PDB file of C-alpha atoms in Angstrom:
ATOM      1  CA  MET A   1     -39.414   0.114  -7.525  1.00 52.00           C
ATOM      2  CA  LYS A   2     -37.968   2.892  -5.372  1.00 54.00           C
ATOM      3  CA  GLN A   3     -33.828   3.759  -6.192  1.00 57.00           C
ATOM      4  CA  GLU A   4     -32.181   4.641  -2.964  1.00 58.00           C
ATOM      5  CA  THR A   5     -29.880   7.470  -2.158  1.00 63.00           C
ATOM      6  CA  ASN A   6     -28.349   7.531   0.807  1.00 62.00           C
ATOM      7  CA  LYS A   7     -26.777   4.547   0.384  1.00 64.00           C
ATOM      8  CA  THR A   8     -24.377   3.718   3.659  1.00 57.00           C
ATOM      9  CA  LYS A   9     -21.058   1.139   3.668  1.00 58.00           C
ATOM     10  CA  ARG A  10     -19.718  -0.695   6.927  1.00 58.00           C
ATOM     11  CA  THR A  11     -16.269  -0.659   7.687  1.00 64.00           C
ATOM     12  CA  ASP A  12     -15.124  -1.475  10.412  1.00 80.00           C
ATOM     13  CA  ILE A  13     -11.479   0.343  11.922  1.00 89.00           C
ATOM     14  CA  PHE A  14      -9.717  -1.242  14.388  1.00 92.00           C
ATOM     15  CA  SER A  15      -6.896   0.183  17.194  1.00 93.00           C
ATOM     16  CA  ILE A  16      -3.543  -2.216  16.468  1.00 94.00           C
ATOM     17  CA  ASP A  17      -0.401  -1.518  18.060  1.00 95.00           C
ATOM     18  CA  PRO A  18       2.053  -0.464  15.445  1.00 95.00           C
ATOM     19  CA  ARG A  19       4.970  -2.974  17.112  1.00 94.00           C
ATOM     20  CA  ASN A  20       2.527  -5.714  16.647  1.00 94.00           C
ATOM     21  CA  ILE A  21       3.235  -5.066  11.822  1.00 96.00           C
ATOM     22  CA  ILE A  22       5.292  -6.809  10.146  1.00 95.00           C
ATOM     23  CA  VAL A  23       6.007  -5.176   6.735  1.00 95.00           C
ATOM     24  CA  PRO A  24       6.476  -8.840   4.144  1.00 91.00           C
ATOM     25  CA  GLN A  25       9.522  -7.974   2.042  1.00 90.00           C
ATOM     26  CA  GLY A  26       9.050  -6.785  -1.745  1.00 89.00           C
ATOM     27  CA  PHE A  27       5.477  -7.564  -1.521  1.00 92.00           C
ATOM     28  CA  ASN A  28       4.669  -3.551  -1.457  1.00 91.00           C
ATOM     29  CA  SER A  29       4.942  -2.268  -5.307  1.00 91.00           C
ATOM     30  CA  ARG A  30       6.575   0.650  -4.172  1.00 90.00           C
ATOM     31  CA  VAL A  31       9.312   2.321  -5.059  1.00 88.00           C
ATOM     32  CA  ASN A  32       9.779   5.905  -3.391  1.00 87.00           C
ATOM     33  CA  PHE A  33       9.297   6.760  -0.305  1.00 89.00           C
ATOM     34  CA  GLY A  34       8.914   9.422  -0.798  1.00 86.00           C
ATOM     35  CA  ASN A  35      10.293  12.825   2.670  1.00 91.00           C
ATOM     36  CA  ILE A  36       9.393  10.147   5.734  1.00 94.00           C
ATOM     37  CA  GLU A  37      10.206  13.115   7.799  1.00 94.00           C
ATOM     38  CA  GLU A  38       7.390  15.225   6.433  1.00 94.00           C
ATOM     39  CA  LEU A  39       4.719  12.880   6.602  1.00 94.00           C
ATOM     40  CA  ALA A  40       5.469  12.302  10.206  1.00 94.00           C
ATOM     41  CA  GLU A  41       5.272  15.541  11.230  1.00 94.00           C
ATOM     42  CA  GLN A  42       1.838  15.245   9.542  1.00 93.00           C
ATOM     43  CA  ILE A  43       0.796  13.095  11.309  1.00 93.00           C
ATOM     44  CA  LYS A  44       2.117  14.698  14.513  1.00 92.00           C
ATOM     45  CA  THR A  45       0.495  17.644  13.886  1.00 92.00           C
ATOM     46  CA  ALA A  46      -2.771  16.646  12.512  1.00 92.00           C
ATOM     47  CA  GLY A  47      -2.582  12.828  12.976  1.00 90.00           C
ATOM     48  CA  MET A  48      -2.949   9.785  10.764  1.00 90.00           C
ATOM     49  CA  LEU A  49      -5.901  11.236   9.059  1.00 88.00           C
ATOM     50  CA  ASN A  50      -6.482   7.139   6.418  1.00 90.00           C
ATOM     51  CA  PRO A  51      -5.821   3.670   7.795  1.00 93.00           C
ATOM     52  CA  ILE A  52      -3.012   1.325   7.320  1.00 94.00           C
ATOM     53  CA  THR A  53      -4.305  -1.680   5.617  1.00 93.00           C
ATOM     54  CA  VAL A  54      -3.525  -5.107   7.735  1.00 94.00           C
ATOM     55  CA  GLN A  55      -4.001  -8.970   7.077  1.00 93.00           C
ATOM     56  CA  ALA A  56      -3.760 -10.452  10.631  1.00 93.00           C
ATOM     57  CA  VAL A  57      -1.171 -13.752  10.470  1.00 92.00           C
ATOM     58  CA  LYS A  58      -0.697 -15.851  12.791  1.00 90.00           C
ATOM     59  CA  MET A  59       3.262 -16.705  13.547  1.00 89.00           C
ATOM     60  CA  GLU A  60       5.199 -19.652  14.290  1.00 92.00           C
ATOM     61  CA  ASP A  61       4.308 -19.103  17.982  1.00 92.00           C
ATOM     62  CA  GLY A  62       1.323 -18.760  17.355  1.00 90.00           C
ATOM     63  CA  THR A  63       0.846 -15.194  18.314  1.00 90.00           C
ATOM     64  CA  GLU A  64      -1.102 -12.559  16.037  1.00 91.00           C
ATOM     65  CA  LYS A  65       0.565 -10.176  14.522  1.00 94.00           C
ATOM     66  CA  TYR A  66      -0.726  -7.579  11.311  1.00 96.00           C
ATOM     67  CA  GLN A  67       0.482  -7.773   7.825  1.00 94.00           C
ATOM     68  CA  LEU A  68       1.205  -4.940   5.946  1.00 95.00           C
ATOM     69  CA  VAL A  69      -1.258  -4.565   2.965  1.00 92.00           C
ATOM     70  CA  ASP A  70      -1.654  -1.163   2.435  1.00 91.00           C
ATOM     71  CA  GLY A  71      -0.425   1.938   4.250  1.00 92.00           C
ATOM     72  CA  GLU A  72       3.722   1.163   4.479  1.00 94.00           C
ATOM     73  CA  ARG A  73       5.295   5.256   4.629  1.00 94.00           C
ATOM     74  CA  ARG A  74       2.690   5.498   7.216  1.00 94.00           C
ATOM     75  CA  TYR A  75       3.997   2.860   8.694  1.00 96.00           C
ATOM     76  CA  ARG A  76       7.221   4.081   8.499  1.00 96.00           C
ATOM     77  CA  ALA A  77       6.555   7.725   9.476  1.00 95.00           C
ATOM     78  CA  ILE A  78       4.369   6.350  12.654  1.00 96.00           C
ATOM     79  CA  MET A  79       7.645   3.876  13.478  1.00 95.00           C
ATOM     80  CA  LYS A  80      10.074   7.037  13.060  1.00 95.00           C
ATOM     81  CA  LEU A  81       7.698   9.372  15.902  1.00 95.00           C
ATOM     82  CA  ILE A  82       8.239   6.343  18.124  1.00 94.00           C
ATOM     83  CA  GLU A  83      11.802   5.560  17.116  1.00 93.00           C
ATOM     84  CA  ASN A  84      12.667   9.472  18.172  1.00 93.00           C
ATOM     85  CA  ASN A  85       9.392   9.254  21.594  1.00 91.00           C
ATOM     86  CA  GLU A  86       7.548  12.023  19.915  1.00 90.00           C
ATOM     87  CA  GLN A  87       3.972  12.467  19.845  1.00 89.00           C
ATOM     88  CA  ILE A  88       0.180  12.221  18.026  1.00 87.00           C
ATOM     89  CA  LYS A  89      -2.161  15.608  19.036  1.00 87.00           C
ATOM     90  CA  GLY A  90      -0.441  15.391  22.297  1.00 84.00           C
ATOM     91  CA  LYS A  91      -0.428  11.919  22.691  1.00 89.00           C
ATOM     92  CA  ASP A  92       1.233   8.610  23.070  1.00 90.00           C
ATOM     93  CA  ILE A  93       1.658   6.984  20.077  1.00 91.00           C
ATOM     94  CA  ASP A  94       0.292   2.871  21.255  1.00 92.00           C
ATOM     95  CA  TYR A  95      -2.500   2.627  18.861  1.00 93.00           C
ATOM     96  CA  VAL A  96      -2.633   2.959  15.072  1.00 94.00           C
ATOM     97  CA  LYS A  97      -6.339   2.980  13.395  1.00 94.00           C
ATOM     98  CA  ALA A  98      -5.972   0.401  11.204  1.00 94.00           C
ATOM     99  CA  ILE A  99      -8.843  -1.978   8.600  1.00 92.00           C
ATOM    100  CA  ILE A 100      -8.397  -5.566   8.727  1.00 92.00           C
ATOM    101  CA  VAL A 101      -8.388  -6.980   4.904  1.00 91.00           C
ATOM    102  CA  PRO A 102      -9.933 -11.262   5.702  1.00 91.00           C
ATOM    103  CA  SER A 103      -7.480 -13.438   6.440  1.00 89.00           C
ATOM    104  CA  ASN A 104      -8.187 -15.602   3.850  1.00 92.00           C
ATOM    105  CA  LEU A 105      -8.210 -13.223   0.706  1.00 91.00           C
ATOM    106  CA  SER A 106      -5.759 -14.776  -1.846  1.00 93.00           C
ATOM    107  CA  LYS A 107      -2.305 -12.970  -3.099  1.00 93.00           C
ATOM    108  CA  THR A 108      -3.632 -11.463  -6.082  1.00 95.00           C
ATOM    109  CA  GLU A 109      -6.771  -9.954  -4.310  1.00 94.00           C
ATOM    110  CA  LEU A 110      -4.175  -8.287  -1.387  1.00 92.00           C
ATOM    111  CA  TYR A 111      -2.312  -7.197  -5.158  1.00 93.00           C
ATOM    112  CA  VAL A 112      -4.987  -5.003  -5.980  1.00 92.00           C
ATOM    113  CA  GLN A 113      -5.879  -4.258  -2.237  1.00 87.00           C
ATOM    114  CA  GLN A 114      -2.514  -2.591  -3.074  1.00 88.00           C
ATOM    115  CA  ALA A 115      -3.912  -0.233  -6.480  1.00 88.00           C
ATOM    116  CA  LEU A 116      -7.394   0.460  -5.037  1.00 84.00           C
ATOM    117  CA  ARG A 117      -5.673   2.168  -1.256  1.00 80.00           C
ATOM    118  CA  ASN A 118      -3.313   3.824  -3.461  1.00 77.00           C
ATOM    119  CA  GLU A 119      -4.428   7.952  -2.525  1.00 74.00           C
ATOM    120  CA  GLY A 120      -1.636   9.332  -0.592  1.00 76.00           C
ATOM    121  CA  LYS A 121       1.195   9.519  -2.859  1.00 82.00           C
ATOM    122  CA  ASN A 122       0.617   7.766  -5.760  1.00 86.00           C
ATOM    123  CA  PHE A 123       2.687   5.247  -7.707  1.00 90.00           C
ATOM    124  CA  ASN A 124       4.152   6.785 -10.447  1.00 90.00           C
ATOM    125  CA  GLU A 125       4.909   4.751 -13.589  1.00 93.00           C
ATOM    126  CA  TYR A 126       7.693   2.780 -11.937  1.00 94.00           C
ATOM    127  CA  GLU A 127       5.609   1.268  -9.306  1.00 94.00           C
ATOM    128  CA  TRP A 128       2.379   0.618 -11.855  1.00 95.00           C
ATOM    129  CA  ALA A 129       4.921  -1.003 -13.852  1.00 96.00           C
ATOM    130  CA  ILE A 130       6.145  -3.574 -10.805  1.00 95.00           C
ATOM    131  CA  LEU A 131       2.936  -3.679  -9.690  1.00 96.00           C
ATOM    132  CA  ALA A 132       1.095  -4.847 -13.094  1.00 96.00           C
ATOM    133  CA  SER A 133       4.608  -7.746 -13.331  1.00 96.00           C
ATOM    134  CA  LYS A 134       3.792  -9.407 -10.091  1.00 96.00           C
ATOM    135  CA  LEU A 135       0.330 -10.448 -10.963  1.00 97.00           C
ATOM    136  CA  ARG A 136       1.505 -11.437 -14.509  1.00 97.00           C
ATOM    137  CA  ASP A 137       4.642 -13.006 -12.718  1.00 96.00           C
ATOM    138  CA  GLU A 138       3.322 -13.673  -9.301  1.00 95.00           C
ATOM    139  CA  CYS A 139      -0.381 -14.384 -10.037  1.00 96.00           C
ATOM    140  CA  GLY A 140      -0.313 -15.712 -13.828  1.00 96.00           C
ATOM    141  CA  ILE A 141      -2.571 -13.558 -14.454  1.00 96.00           C
ATOM    142  CA  THR A 142      -1.050 -13.101 -18.196  1.00 93.00           C
ATOM    143  CA  ASN A 143      -4.013 -11.546 -19.976  1.00 95.00           C
ATOM    144  CA  MET A 144      -3.553  -7.981 -20.115  1.00 93.00           C
ATOM    145  CA  SER A 145      -7.484  -6.130 -20.313  1.00 95.00           C
ATOM    146  CA  GLU A 146      -8.075  -8.609 -17.049  1.00 96.00           C
ATOM    147  CA  ILE A 147      -4.837  -6.870 -15.328  1.00 96.00           C
ATOM    148  CA  ALA A 148      -6.146  -3.652 -16.565  1.00 96.00           C
ATOM    149  CA  ARG A 149      -9.362  -4.420 -15.490  1.00 95.00           C
ATOM    150  CA  MET A 150      -8.391  -5.452 -12.122  1.00 95.00           C
ATOM    151  CA  LEU A 151      -6.255  -1.955 -11.343  1.00 93.00           C
ATOM    152  CA  GLY A 152      -8.519   0.116 -12.365  1.00 92.00           C
ATOM    153  CA  LYS A 153      -6.996   1.254 -15.935  1.00 94.00           C
ATOM    154  CA  ASN A 154      -7.321   0.772 -19.477  1.00 94.00           C
ATOM    155  CA  ASN A 155      -5.028  -1.360 -22.172  1.00 94.00           C
ATOM    156  CA  GLY A 156      -2.762   0.871 -23.355  1.00 95.00           C
ATOM    157  CA  GLN A 157      -1.611   1.573 -19.568  1.00 95.00           C
ATOM    158  CA  VAL A 158      -0.659  -1.727 -18.647  1.00 96.00           C
ATOM    159  CA  VAL A 159       1.491  -2.063 -22.580  1.00 95.00           C
ATOM    160  CA  TYR A 160       2.922   0.415 -21.532  1.00 95.00           C
ATOM    161  CA  TRP A 161       4.140  -0.067 -18.111  1.00 95.00           C
ATOM    162  CA  PHE A 162       5.068  -3.689 -20.063  1.00 96.00           C
ATOM    163  CA  GLN A 163       7.631  -2.270 -22.382  1.00 96.00           C
ATOM    164  CA  ILE A 164       8.661   0.601 -19.017  1.00 95.00           C
ATOM    165  CA  LEU A 165      10.193  -2.996 -17.808  1.00 95.00           C
ATOM    166  CA  GLU A 166      12.147  -4.401 -20.821  1.00 96.00           C
ATOM    167  CA  LEU A 167      13.470  -0.845 -21.186  1.00 95.00           C
ATOM    168  CA  PRO A 168      17.781  -1.202 -20.388  1.00 95.00           C
ATOM    169  CA  GLU A 169      17.875  -0.369 -16.152  1.00 94.00           C
ATOM    170  CA  LYS A 170      19.463   3.003 -16.934  1.00 94.00           C
ATOM    171  CA  TYR A 171      16.444   3.933 -18.731  1.00 93.00           C
ATOM    172  CA  GLN A 172      14.103   2.312 -16.019  1.00 92.00           C
ATOM    173  CA  ALA A 173      16.211   4.235 -13.691  1.00 92.00           C
ATOM    174  CA  LEU A 174      15.184   7.168 -14.963  1.00 91.00           C
ATOM    175  CA  VAL A 175      11.170   6.062 -15.115  1.00 90.00           C
ATOM    176  CA  ARG A 176      11.180   5.188 -11.049  1.00 89.00           C
ATOM    177  CA  ASP A 177      13.352   8.653 -10.388  1.00 86.00           C
ATOM    178  CA  GLY A 178      10.408  10.647 -11.874  1.00 83.00           C
ATOM    179  CA  LYS A 179      13.436  11.818 -14.674  1.00 85.00           C
ATOM    180  CA  LEU A 180      12.089  10.665 -18.104  1.00 81.00           C
TER     181      LEU A 180
END
């Protein structure tokens, strides 16, 4: 059997109005968003290099919006540029590039998407701990090996993350802030 060497996977990237994006409170595991102004300046001059990830949702009034799944730092930077009436590469910001994930994905699958698309400013250990705890507490996945497999990590990392969350708050804060 001949093995293919040139494989291609199709991914549709859409252009959506960033004003139609809603950010669900508490969904993102990130707690340290870094310097949004610096990211906004980079996007202003170079454009948004990676699309955000959203999921279409129907609102109570029947309109469709997009719930942010991944890319909150980029979203915040874009909204800062819009708020300041700035442009990206000399053009008004009417749309941003986005990957739209299916609306029937479970919360577990959405959290896994958050982990898999964590590319720009990587999660710190505390943020990984928050994500792992969401899989355990909100999604009911109690098997450490399963959480490790889903996040593409090893069991030792997952055990370490849960140990971080058992520390006294002052030590958790040091880990969260990158000081420990």
